[in-house]
Short mmCIF file of C-alpha atoms in Angstrom, two decimals:
data_model
loop_
_atom_site.label_atom_id
_atom_site.label_comp_id
_atom_site.label_asym_id
_atom_site.label_seq_id
_atom_site.Cartn_x
_atom_site.Cartn_y
_atom_site.Cartn_z
CA MET A 1 53.69 -11.68 -52.10
CA LYS A 2 50.71 -13.57 -50.94
CA LEU A 3 51.09 -16.05 -47.86
CA PRO A 4 49.53 -19.44 -48.09
CA ARG A 5 46.44 -19.60 -46.51
CA PRO A 6 47.40 -21.85 -43.29
CA VAL A 7 50.24 -19.53 -42.55
CA ILE A 8 48.02 -16.97 -40.48
CA PRO A 9 45.95 -19.18 -38.56
CA THR A 10 49.19 -20.87 -37.66
CA LEU A 11 50.87 -17.85 -36.33
CA VAL A 12 47.83 -16.90 -34.57
CA ALA A 13 47.52 -20.24 -32.95
CA LEU A 14 51.22 -20.06 -31.99
CA ALA A 15 50.87 -16.61 -30.49
CA PHE A 16 47.54 -17.64 -28.60
CA PHE A 17 49.18 -21.00 -27.01
CA GLY A 18 52.84 -19.48 -26.68
CA GLY A 19 51.29 -16.34 -24.55
CA TRP A 20 49.07 -18.82 -22.62
CA GLU A 21 52.21 -20.76 -21.54
CA TRP A 22 54.13 -17.88 -20.86
CA LEU A 23 51.28 -16.50 -18.63
CA VAL A 24 51.25 -19.48 -16.58
CA SER A 25 54.75 -20.56 -16.34
CA SER A 26 55.70 -17.35 -15.27
CA GLY A 27 53.41 -17.30 -12.32
CA ARG A 28 51.19 -14.56 -13.53
CA VAL A 29 48.11 -17.09 -13.43
CA ASN A 30 47.73 -19.90 -10.96
CA ASP A 31 48.02 -23.08 -12.80
CA VAL A 32 45.53 -24.95 -10.32
CA LEU A 33 42.75 -22.56 -11.96
CA VAL A 34 44.22 -22.58 -15.47
CA PRO A 35 46.63 -25.12 -16.26
CA ALA A 36 49.21 -24.46 -19.08
CA PRO A 37 48.92 -25.94 -22.46
CA SER A 38 52.02 -28.45 -21.93
CA GLN A 39 50.31 -29.63 -18.43
CA ILE A 40 47.00 -30.30 -20.53
CA LEU A 41 49.32 -31.91 -23.43
CA GLN A 42 51.01 -33.77 -20.91
CA TRP A 43 47.73 -35.25 -19.30
CA PHE A 44 46.46 -36.11 -22.69
CA LEU A 45 49.54 -38.33 -23.44
CA GLU A 46 49.54 -40.11 -20.13
CA ALA A 47 45.73 -40.84 -20.35
CA LEU A 48 46.37 -41.92 -24.01
CA LYS A 49 49.16 -44.07 -22.64
CA SER A 50 47.31 -45.67 -19.81
CA GLY A 51 44.35 -46.45 -22.09
CA GLU A 52 42.10 -44.29 -19.89
CA LEU A 53 41.28 -41.88 -22.57
CA LEU A 54 40.55 -44.43 -25.35
CA SER A 55 38.24 -46.21 -23.03
CA ALA A 56 36.53 -43.31 -22.13
CA THR A 57 36.10 -42.30 -25.70
CA TRP A 58 34.86 -45.42 -26.76
CA VAL A 59 32.33 -45.92 -23.84
CA THR A 60 31.09 -42.12 -24.98
CA MET A 61 31.00 -42.83 -28.81
CA ARG A 62 29.09 -46.08 -28.34
CA ARG A 63 26.49 -44.16 -26.33
CA LEU A 64 26.25 -41.53 -28.73
CA ILE A 65 25.97 -43.44 -31.81
CA ILE A 66 23.38 -45.85 -30.44
CA GLY A 67 21.45 -42.93 -29.35
CA PHE A 68 21.68 -40.96 -32.02
CA ALA A 69 20.89 -43.80 -34.42
CA ILE A 70 17.66 -44.73 -32.31
CA GLY A 71 16.69 -40.83 -32.31
CA VAL A 72 17.33 -40.75 -36.07
CA SER A 73 15.41 -43.56 -37.04
CA LEU A 74 12.33 -42.73 -34.98
CA GLY A 75 12.86 -39.03 -35.83
CA VAL A 76 12.74 -39.25 -39.63
CA PRO A 77 9.36 -41.41 -39.96
CA LEU A 78 7.78 -39.34 -36.92
CA GLY A 79 8.69 -36.18 -38.94
CA ALA A 80 7.71 -37.54 -42.26
CA LEU A 81 4.20 -38.72 -40.52
CA SER A 82 3.87 -35.23 -38.96
CA ALA A 83 4.18 -33.53 -42.39
CA GLN A 84 1.83 -35.93 -44.11
CA VAL A 85 -0.96 -36.28 -41.37
CA ARG A 86 -2.76 -32.91 -40.42
CA TRP A 87 -3.67 -34.23 -36.73
CA ILE A 88 -0.30 -35.63 -36.11
CA ARG A 89 1.32 -32.31 -36.99
CA ASP A 90 -0.99 -30.52 -34.71
CA THR A 91 -0.34 -32.87 -31.82
CA ILE A 92 3.32 -34.34 -32.07
CA GLY A 93 4.58 -31.60 -34.06
CA VAL A 94 3.77 -29.10 -31.60
CA LEU A 95 4.88 -31.38 -28.86
CA ALA A 96 8.30 -31.67 -30.54
CA LEU A 97 8.75 -28.01 -30.80
CA GLY A 98 8.23 -27.70 -27.12
CA LEU A 99 10.33 -30.53 -26.08
CA GLN A 100 13.00 -29.37 -28.59
CA THR A 101 13.60 -26.36 -26.24
CA LEU A 102 13.77 -28.52 -23.36
CA PRO A 103 17.28 -29.14 -22.38
CA SER A 104 17.28 -32.98 -22.31
CA VAL A 105 19.24 -33.18 -19.17
CA CYS A 106 15.90 -32.20 -17.62
CA TRP A 107 15.00 -35.59 -18.34
CA VAL A 108 17.80 -37.19 -16.35
CA PRO A 109 15.64 -37.54 -13.06
CA LEU A 110 12.85 -39.57 -14.77
CA ALA A 111 15.20 -41.64 -16.82
CA LEU A 112 17.21 -42.80 -13.49
CA LEU A 113 13.95 -43.60 -11.88
CA TRP A 114 12.41 -45.31 -15.07
CA PHE A 115 15.51 -47.09 -16.18
CA GLY A 116 17.87 -47.17 -12.94
CA ILE A 117 21.43 -46.37 -12.92
CA ARG A 118 21.99 -48.21 -16.19
CA GLU A 119 22.92 -47.57 -19.74
CA GLU A 120 19.27 -47.48 -20.83
CA ALA A 121 19.00 -44.19 -18.57
CA VAL A 122 21.82 -42.46 -20.61
CA LEU A 123 20.25 -43.74 -24.00
CA PHE A 124 17.22 -42.33 -23.29
CA VAL A 125 18.58 -38.72 -22.36
CA VAL A 126 20.32 -39.11 -25.68
CA VAL A 127 17.46 -40.07 -27.65
CA MET A 128 15.35 -37.54 -26.13
CA GLY A 129 18.02 -34.66 -27.15
CA THR A 130 18.27 -36.16 -30.65
CA ILE A 131 14.75 -37.09 -31.62
CA TRP A 132 13.01 -33.63 -31.65
CA ALA A 133 15.33 -31.64 -33.87
CA VAL A 134 15.32 -34.37 -36.11
CA VAL A 135 11.55 -34.54 -36.29
CA ILE A 136 11.18 -30.97 -36.76
CA ALA A 137 13.89 -30.64 -39.50
CA VAL A 138 12.19 -33.55 -41.37
CA GLN A 139 8.68 -32.01 -40.93
CA GLU A 140 9.74 -28.98 -42.44
CA ALA A 141 11.96 -30.65 -45.20
CA VAL A 142 9.08 -32.48 -46.37
CA LEU A 143 6.36 -29.50 -46.26
CA ASN A 144 9.01 -27.42 -48.27
CA VAL A 145 9.22 -29.84 -51.20
CA PRO A 146 8.29 -27.86 -54.26
CA PRO A 147 4.23 -28.99 -55.00
CA LEU A 148 5.36 -28.74 -58.73
CA PHE A 149 7.71 -31.80 -58.06
CA LEU A 150 4.61 -33.50 -56.79
CA ARG A 151 2.34 -32.66 -59.35
CA ALA A 152 4.80 -33.55 -62.22
CA ALA A 153 5.45 -37.04 -60.44
CA GLN A 154 1.55 -37.47 -59.80
CA THR A 155 1.06 -36.91 -63.67
CA MET A 156 3.57 -39.45 -64.49
CA GLY A 157 1.89 -42.15 -62.34
CA SER A 158 3.70 -41.96 -59.06
CA ASN A 159 1.76 -42.04 -56.02
CA GLY A 160 1.65 -43.60 -52.56
CA TRP A 161 5.05 -45.13 -51.31
CA HIS A 162 6.83 -44.65 -54.89
CA LEU A 163 5.91 -40.84 -54.41
CA TRP A 164 7.59 -40.94 -50.95
CA SER A 165 10.50 -43.00 -51.74
CA HIS A 166 11.49 -41.48 -55.50
CA VAL A 167 10.36 -37.96 -54.95
CA ILE A 168 9.42 -36.53 -51.41
CA PHE A 169 12.43 -38.19 -49.59
CA PRO A 170 15.05 -37.29 -52.38
CA ALA A 171 13.88 -33.61 -52.68
CA ALA A 172 13.84 -33.59 -48.79
CA LEU A 173 17.35 -34.90 -48.67
CA PRO A 174 19.23 -31.79 -48.01
CA GLY A 175 16.64 -30.72 -45.04
CA VAL A 176 16.97 -34.17 -43.52
CA ILE A 177 20.69 -34.19 -43.36
CA SER A 178 21.00 -30.74 -41.60
CA GLY A 179 18.29 -32.12 -39.38
CA MET A 180 20.53 -35.01 -38.35
CA LYS A 181 23.55 -32.89 -37.95
CA GLN A 182 21.67 -30.63 -35.52
CA GLY A 183 20.40 -33.99 -34.01
CA TRP A 184 23.93 -35.00 -33.84
CA ALA A 185 24.83 -31.49 -31.88
CA PHE A 186 22.01 -32.12 -29.44
CA ALA A 187 23.03 -35.79 -28.81
CA TRP A 188 26.66 -34.61 -27.94
CA ARG A 189 25.26 -32.00 -25.28
CA SER A 190 22.55 -34.32 -23.85
CA LEU A 191 25.34 -37.18 -23.47
CA MET A 192 27.84 -34.87 -21.63
CA ALA A 193 25.36 -33.31 -19.45
CA ALA A 194 24.22 -36.91 -18.64
CA GLU A 195 27.82 -38.31 -17.88
CA ILE A 196 28.49 -35.09 -15.93
CA PHE A 197 25.58 -35.18 -13.69
CA VAL A 198 25.09 -38.80 -13.23
CA VAL A 199 27.76 -41.51 -11.98
CA ILE A 200 26.90 -44.42 -14.37
CA VAL A 201 28.28 -47.92 -13.31
CA THR A 202 28.25 -49.32 -16.51
CA GLY A 203 30.88 -47.50 -18.07
CA PHE A 204 33.16 -44.64 -17.67
CA GLY A 205 32.75 -41.92 -20.65
CA LEU A 206 34.27 -38.65 -21.20
CA GLY A 207 31.81 -37.17 -19.06
CA SER A 208 32.83 -39.21 -16.19
CA LEU A 209 36.35 -38.40 -16.82
CA LEU A 210 35.84 -34.79 -16.90
CA ASN A 211 33.86 -34.99 -13.55
CA ALA A 212 36.50 -36.91 -12.01
CA GLY A 213 38.88 -34.10 -13.05
CA ARG A 214 36.72 -31.82 -11.32
CA GLU A 215 36.49 -33.92 -8.02
CA LEU A 216 40.40 -34.22 -8.23
CA LEU A 217 40.68 -30.42 -8.84
CA ARG A 218 42.72 -31.42 -11.86
CA MET A 219 41.81 -28.81 -14.50
CA ASP A 220 44.51 -30.07 -16.84
CA GLN A 221 42.17 -33.17 -17.04
CA VAL A 222 39.15 -31.08 -17.24
CA MET A 223 40.17 -28.86 -20.21
CA GLY A 224 42.01 -32.02 -21.84
CA VAL A 225 38.61 -33.87 -21.93
CA MET A 226 36.97 -30.49 -23.33
CA ALA A 227 39.42 -30.37 -26.01
CA VAL A 228 38.68 -34.11 -26.79
CA VAL A 229 35.00 -33.50 -26.78
CA MET A 230 35.51 -30.88 -29.43
CA LEU A 231 37.81 -32.70 -31.66
CA VAL A 232 35.55 -35.74 -31.77
CA GLY A 233 32.74 -33.09 -32.85
CA LEU A 234 34.95 -31.80 -35.32
CA LEU A 235 36.06 -34.95 -36.61
CA ALA A 236 32.22 -36.46 -36.84
CA ASP A 237 31.50 -33.35 -39.03
CA LEU A 238 34.66 -33.70 -41.26
CA ILE A 239 34.19 -37.42 -41.65
CA PHE A 240 30.25 -37.81 -41.75
CA PHE A 241 28.51 -34.65 -42.42
CA ALA A 242 30.74 -32.64 -44.65
CA PRO A 243 31.30 -35.20 -47.32
CA ILE A 244 27.33 -35.85 -47.57
CA GLU A 245 26.48 -32.01 -47.72
CA ARG A 246 29.52 -31.54 -50.28
CA TRP A 247 27.88 -33.95 -52.45
CA LEU A 248 24.34 -32.74 -52.12
CA ARG A 249 25.19 -29.61 -53.20
CA ARG A 250 27.88 -30.56 -56.19
CA SER A 251 24.97 -32.93 -57.36
CA ARG A 252 22.26 -30.50 -57.36
CA GLY A 253 24.05 -27.40 -58.31
CA LEU A 254 24.06 -25.67 -55.15
CA ALA A 255 27.71 -25.18 -54.62
CA ARG A 256 29.21 -21.84 -54.32
CA MET B 1 -19.19 -18.94 -80.94
CA SER B 2 -17.68 -21.39 -83.40
CA LEU B 3 -16.64 -24.77 -82.21
CA ALA B 4 -15.94 -26.02 -85.78
CA PRO B 5 -12.92 -28.12 -85.40
CA SER B 6 -10.03 -27.98 -88.11
CA ASN B 7 -9.35 -31.82 -88.01
CA SER B 8 -12.98 -32.72 -87.88
CA SER B 9 -12.42 -35.76 -89.72
CA ASN B 10 -10.33 -37.25 -86.60
CA PRO B 11 -12.30 -38.77 -83.75
CA VAL B 12 -12.81 -36.72 -80.77
CA ALA B 13 -9.87 -37.36 -78.00
CA LEU B 14 -10.94 -34.97 -75.29
CA ALA B 15 -14.56 -34.11 -74.79
CA LEU B 16 -15.36 -31.48 -72.30
CA ARG B 17 -19.08 -30.64 -71.48
CA ASP B 18 -20.12 -27.85 -69.43
CA VAL B 19 -17.22 -27.92 -67.01
CA THR B 20 -17.61 -25.62 -64.24
CA LYS B 21 -14.77 -25.19 -61.44
CA ARG B 22 -15.32 -23.30 -58.37
CA PHE B 23 -12.73 -22.16 -55.70
CA HIS B 24 -13.15 -20.97 -52.05
CA GLY B 25 -10.69 -18.34 -51.63
CA ALA B 26 -10.28 -15.49 -48.99
CA ALA B 27 -12.82 -13.25 -50.91
CA GLY B 28 -15.44 -16.08 -50.88
CA GLU B 29 -16.07 -18.13 -53.87
CA VAL B 30 -14.66 -17.66 -56.99
CA THR B 31 -15.96 -19.30 -60.34
CA ALA B 32 -12.71 -19.97 -62.30
CA LEU B 33 -14.37 -21.63 -65.15
CA GLU B 34 -18.00 -21.73 -66.21
CA ASN B 35 -19.77 -24.14 -68.70
CA ILE B 36 -16.55 -24.69 -70.72
CA THR B 37 -17.67 -27.11 -73.76
CA LEU B 38 -14.90 -28.16 -75.92
CA ASP B 39 -13.93 -31.06 -78.24
CA VAL B 40 -10.11 -31.83 -78.83
CA HIS B 41 -9.64 -33.98 -81.87
CA GLU B 42 -6.95 -36.76 -82.24
CA GLY B 43 -3.76 -35.16 -83.54
CA GLU B 44 -4.83 -31.75 -83.12
CA PHE B 45 -2.92 -29.05 -81.62
CA LEU B 46 -5.10 -26.71 -79.41
CA ALA B 47 -3.98 -23.75 -77.83
CA ILE B 48 -5.96 -21.92 -75.09
CA VAL B 49 -4.90 -18.24 -74.72
CA GLY B 50 -6.30 -15.81 -72.61
CA PRO B 51 -5.58 -12.90 -69.76
CA SER B 52 -4.95 -14.03 -66.26
CA GLY B 53 -7.80 -15.11 -64.19
CA CYS B 54 -9.32 -16.77 -67.41
CA GLY B 55 -8.98 -19.96 -65.58
CA LYS B 56 -6.63 -21.42 -68.25
CA SER B 57 -4.17 -23.21 -66.15
CA THR B 58 -6.84 -24.26 -64.02
CA LEU B 59 -8.63 -25.88 -67.16
CA LEU B 60 -5.31 -27.76 -67.47
CA SER B 61 -5.19 -28.96 -64.02
CA LEU B 62 -8.71 -30.51 -64.44
CA LEU B 63 -7.50 -32.27 -67.80
CA ALA B 64 -4.55 -33.51 -65.95
CA GLY B 65 -6.71 -34.86 -63.15
CA LEU B 66 -5.02 -32.95 -60.52
CA GLU B 67 -8.16 -30.89 -59.81
CA HIS B 68 -11.70 -32.06 -59.92
CA THR B 69 -14.70 -30.36 -61.66
CA ASN B 70 -17.66 -29.17 -59.64
CA GLU B 71 -20.01 -29.59 -62.57
CA GLY B 72 -19.77 -31.16 -65.89
CA THR B 73 -17.49 -33.74 -67.37
CA ILE B 74 -14.28 -34.31 -69.11
CA GLU B 75 -13.94 -37.62 -71.25
CA LEU B 76 -10.73 -39.03 -72.69
CA ASP B 77 -11.78 -41.57 -75.25
CA HIS B 78 -15.34 -41.49 -73.36
CA GLU B 79 -13.77 -42.41 -70.18
CA ALA B 80 -14.30 -39.96 -67.42
CA VAL B 81 -10.97 -38.41 -66.43
CA HIS B 82 -10.65 -38.16 -62.68
CA ALA B 83 -7.37 -38.56 -61.57
CA PRO B 84 -3.87 -38.22 -62.73
CA GLY B 85 -2.80 -40.59 -65.22
CA ARG B 86 0.00 -41.20 -67.76
CA ASP B 87 -2.22 -40.79 -70.70
CA ARG B 88 -2.14 -37.35 -70.04
CA LEU B 89 1.32 -35.85 -69.39
CA VAL B 90 1.95 -32.48 -68.52
CA MET B 91 4.98 -29.96 -69.35
CA PHE B 92 4.80 -27.34 -66.62
CA GLN B 93 5.54 -23.62 -66.55
CA GLN B 94 8.87 -23.96 -64.97
CA ASP B 95 10.92 -27.23 -65.75
CA ALA B 96 10.06 -29.67 -62.97
CA LEU B 97 12.97 -31.65 -63.65
CA PHE B 98 14.24 -33.53 -60.43
CA PRO B 99 17.83 -32.19 -59.32
CA TRP B 100 18.72 -35.58 -57.86
CA LEU B 101 18.34 -37.30 -61.15
CA ASN B 102 20.34 -37.03 -64.26
CA VAL B 103 18.86 -36.07 -67.73
CA LEU B 104 18.50 -39.63 -68.93
CA GLU B 105 16.98 -40.68 -65.42
CA ASN B 106 14.59 -37.90 -65.41
CA VAL B 107 13.23 -39.02 -68.68
CA LEU B 108 13.10 -42.76 -67.44
CA PHE B 109 11.20 -41.58 -64.38
CA GLY B 110 7.67 -41.73 -66.06
CA LEU B 111 8.76 -44.74 -68.37
CA ARG B 112 9.76 -46.84 -65.25
CA LEU B 113 6.24 -46.43 -64.00
CA LYS B 114 4.88 -47.69 -67.49
CA PRO B 115 4.11 -51.77 -66.99
CA GLY B 116 4.97 -54.03 -69.49
CA LEU B 117 8.41 -52.87 -70.87
CA SER B 118 11.76 -54.04 -70.27
CA ASP B 119 14.36 -52.07 -68.69
CA ALA B 120 16.33 -52.20 -72.13
CA GLU B 121 13.25 -50.80 -73.87
CA ARG B 122 12.86 -48.09 -71.31
CA VAL B 123 16.23 -46.92 -71.80
CA GLU B 124 16.08 -47.39 -75.56
CA SER B 125 12.99 -45.23 -75.43
CA ALA B 126 14.51 -42.48 -73.09
CA ARG B 127 17.30 -42.15 -75.49
CA TYR B 128 15.09 -42.00 -78.66
CA TYR B 129 13.06 -39.13 -77.18
CA LEU B 130 16.40 -37.24 -75.77
CA ASN B 131 17.53 -37.33 -79.49
CA LEU B 132 14.41 -36.23 -80.97
CA VAL B 133 14.76 -32.94 -78.68
CA GLY B 134 18.45 -32.88 -79.91
CA LEU B 135 20.09 -33.56 -76.37
CA GLY B 136 21.26 -37.08 -76.86
CA ASN B 137 24.57 -36.12 -75.84
CA LYS B 138 23.47 -34.78 -72.54
CA GLU B 139 22.08 -37.88 -70.85
CA LYS B 140 24.60 -38.01 -68.10
CA SER B 141 24.30 -34.34 -67.11
CA ARG B 142 22.62 -32.87 -64.21
CA PRO B 143 19.47 -30.52 -64.78
CA HIS B 144 21.40 -27.52 -63.07
CA GLU B 145 24.25 -27.83 -65.92
CA LEU B 146 21.62 -27.04 -68.54
CA SER B 147 20.39 -23.94 -69.79
CA GLY B 148 16.76 -22.90 -69.23
CA GLY B 149 15.72 -23.83 -72.89
CA MET B 150 17.75 -27.34 -72.67
CA ARG B 151 15.87 -28.16 -69.11
CA GLN B 152 12.60 -27.48 -71.17
CA ARG B 153 13.62 -29.89 -73.62
CA VAL B 154 14.36 -32.36 -71.24
CA ALA B 155 10.86 -31.80 -69.66
CA LEU B 156 9.30 -32.20 -73.24
CA ALA B 157 11.51 -35.41 -73.58
CA ARG B 158 10.27 -36.77 -70.16
CA SER B 159 6.57 -35.91 -71.03
CA LEU B 160 6.49 -37.37 -74.55
CA ALA B 161 8.63 -40.77 -73.72
CA PRO B 162 5.70 -42.51 -72.04
CA ASN B 163 3.93 -41.94 -75.08
CA PRO B 164 0.81 -40.04 -73.46
CA ARG B 165 -2.57 -39.87 -75.56
CA VAL B 166 -2.48 -36.20 -74.93
CA LEU B 167 0.21 -33.79 -74.35
CA LEU B 168 -0.86 -30.93 -71.74
CA MET B 169 1.55 -27.79 -71.92
CA ASP B 170 1.21 -25.26 -69.19
CA GLU B 171 3.06 -22.07 -70.41
CA PRO B 172 6.08 -24.05 -70.90
CA PHE B 173 7.83 -21.17 -72.81
CA SER B 174 6.93 -18.31 -70.42
CA ALA B 175 10.46 -18.36 -68.40
CA LEU B 176 12.77 -18.46 -71.33
CA ASP B 177 14.38 -16.08 -73.66
CA ALA B 178 12.89 -14.98 -77.05
CA ILE B 179 15.79 -16.65 -78.86
CA THR B 180 15.27 -19.92 -77.12
CA ARG B 181 11.59 -19.74 -77.38
CA GLU B 182 11.88 -19.40 -81.06
CA GLN B 183 13.92 -22.55 -81.54
CA LEU B 184 11.55 -24.47 -79.40
CA TYR B 185 8.53 -23.41 -81.28
CA SER B 186 10.17 -24.88 -84.50
CA ASP B 187 11.13 -27.90 -82.50
CA ILE B 188 7.61 -28.30 -80.86
CA GLN B 189 6.07 -28.04 -84.35
CA GLU B 190 8.55 -30.57 -86.03
CA ILE B 191 7.84 -32.87 -83.14
CA PHE B 192 3.81 -32.46 -83.54
CA THR B 193 3.96 -32.87 -87.48
CA LYS B 194 6.21 -36.03 -86.93
CA ARG B 195 4.47 -37.86 -84.00
CA GLN B 196 0.82 -36.62 -84.66
CA LYS B 197 0.46 -36.28 -80.88
CA THR B 198 -2.49 -34.36 -79.71
CA ILE B 199 -1.26 -31.50 -77.52
CA ILE B 200 -3.30 -28.80 -75.52
CA LEU B 201 -1.23 -25.63 -74.64
CA VAL B 202 -2.18 -22.94 -72.32
CA THR B 203 -0.57 -19.69 -73.05
CA HIS B 204 -1.05 -15.87 -72.15
CA ASN B 205 0.97 -15.29 -75.41
CA ILE B 206 -1.56 -14.72 -78.50
CA ARG B 207 1.23 -14.79 -81.04
CA GLU B 208 2.66 -18.06 -79.54
CA ALA B 209 -0.87 -19.53 -79.52
CA VAL B 210 -1.40 -18.66 -83.29
CA CYS B 211 2.12 -20.04 -84.18
CA LEU B 212 1.58 -23.44 -82.59
CA GLY B 213 -2.20 -24.06 -82.66
CA ASP B 214 -4.60 -25.66 -85.24
CA ARG B 215 -7.37 -23.92 -83.13
CA VAL B 216 -6.85 -21.15 -80.73
CA ALA B 217 -9.30 -20.92 -78.00
CA LEU B 218 -9.70 -17.36 -76.61
CA PHE B 219 -10.63 -17.57 -73.02
CA SER B 220 -12.40 -14.58 -71.31
CA PRO B 221 -11.91 -13.84 -67.60
CA HIS B 222 -14.07 -13.48 -64.20
CA PRO B 223 -15.40 -16.32 -64.75
CA GLY B 224 -13.49 -18.26 -67.39
CA ARG B 225 -15.28 -18.69 -70.46
CA VAL B 226 -14.70 -19.81 -73.93
CA GLN B 227 -14.93 -16.34 -75.87
CA ARG B 228 -14.31 -17.57 -79.28
CA VAL B 229 -12.49 -20.48 -80.85
CA PHE B 230 -10.27 -19.45 -84.12
CA ASP B 231 -9.28 -21.74 -87.00
CA ILE B 232 -5.54 -21.37 -87.94
CA GLN B 233 -5.12 -22.64 -91.28
CA LEU B 234 -1.46 -21.45 -91.71
CA PRO B 235 1.01 -24.15 -93.28
CA ARG B 236 3.39 -25.55 -90.91
CA PRO B 237 6.18 -24.82 -90.21
CA ARG B 238 5.08 -21.57 -88.96
CA ARG B 239 7.31 -18.56 -88.16
CA MET B 240 6.70 -15.98 -85.43
CA ASN B 241 7.64 -13.27 -87.66
CA ASP B 242 5.32 -14.43 -90.68
CA PRO B 243 3.03 -11.50 -91.39
CA ALA B 244 0.08 -13.69 -91.87
CA LEU B 245 0.61 -15.02 -88.42
CA ALA B 246 0.86 -11.47 -87.40
CA THR B 247 -2.48 -10.47 -89.03
CA LEU B 248 -4.35 -13.64 -87.34
CA ALA B 249 -2.66 -12.83 -83.91
CA ALA B 250 -3.88 -9.18 -84.38
CA GLU B 251 -7.51 -10.54 -85.02
CA VAL B 252 -7.56 -12.44 -81.84
CA THR B 253 -6.17 -9.83 -79.91
CA ALA B 254 -8.84 -7.26 -81.16
CA GLU B 255 -11.49 -9.79 -79.89
CA LEU B 256 -9.93 -10.08 -76.47
CA SER B 257 -9.95 -6.17 -76.25
CA ILE B 258 -13.49 -6.01 -77.23
CA HIS B 259 -14.33 -7.90 -74.45
CA LEU B 260 -11.89 -6.29 -71.80
CA SER B 261 -13.41 -2.91 -72.80
CA GLN B 262 -16.88 -4.05 -71.89
CA PRO B 263 -17.97 -3.45 -68.49
CA SER B 264 -18.37 -6.79 -66.84
#
């Protein structure tokens, strides 16, 4: 008999969380160090009821979406420009490679100095986290457009902006989307780092909530926030990126 | 060298005069084409054949305006060619169909760039050429859903639809299996006879050249030169397994081997 696909993952999860719960409730593991799943769940429900969790999630999502949107809308044209113009690739393209390896939390001291303890400082850090991954991905995607497409389009009279909008951009779209996905992941990391390291008076986000848990020695809160951060990341992929990628694969015959 | 064209009554469409093209490669300067002089007449099917390195694909890029000559001139209807234009459309070696567009939209790509047509006329024209290549029922398909032969037919429809003065074919059959190729040879001949289009085909397949061309220009390599031009006076439609065609192809092959056996 063949089991339905969800059966095994469910059993594994039950065993994992059951074992964890048992280890903590039987006193074998100190619940100050590692809270039991039930304690984390309890914090989650309370924080949900008090509205604390939703407002923190909202603050964080707002920063994330605005920062990501700025990063993408600057990164896509910059990446395209970098692919098209040699000297820009030799300058900004190379700089982007370097800056991509720099964890964007390194920008926090400068951001605070330049913008003060304000929303702009957080956004700056998020943008710096997003933009370089997007620039590099878009540049690569554009440089990898098959020359045959360009030749074919040019003989049919396409050039300039038409060539960009009707050939280069659609051809590069899969690469641009995966660049955006990477940018999204980097934006998340940057924002969490910024929120944990910096007390920002303009809004209490998930990172701040996690940090508050640390200061109160409430590991149920710390782990609860970690779970929420993972959940939001998964949901973003499920709702936004996965459908786009599925559509691209299907319509271009890349589906497996 | 014989330059006597078979359609000599027709006016010259494309005129090449002393065309020379050089490339700067890793091994220094390479002369891809040297002093090519050819006339292609209105409604003529010229096949250019030769071994690799004879510059035949380079010649096609020059005609398409995708590359520039170092010396000499190329004129279409007495006007110099120096940029891509929809009066010279290219059917490429692999199908260069756009995977983000369906079949109809692919055929419409060139038509949409042609001024002076209404959208309805464009769609009508695209459908006409899709029917001509036998794919009228596939207009909503995506390129990846079609076989290699069907894709090349769409590419043919796409190149024909804007009604170019000259159709340039860059080894469009080389990636296809023998049966599909055979089918396309007869389709192309039928369309050629029906539409009286001026066509230049580049190929390394001598039989294919003899099967399709009114004239076959044999190119020799290093540097690329016109070695000899053959008049092919077989009736159409021609079949690949026709013995008369095989005899002519053998003649061209013999001429080619004379050159290849000579020390260069």
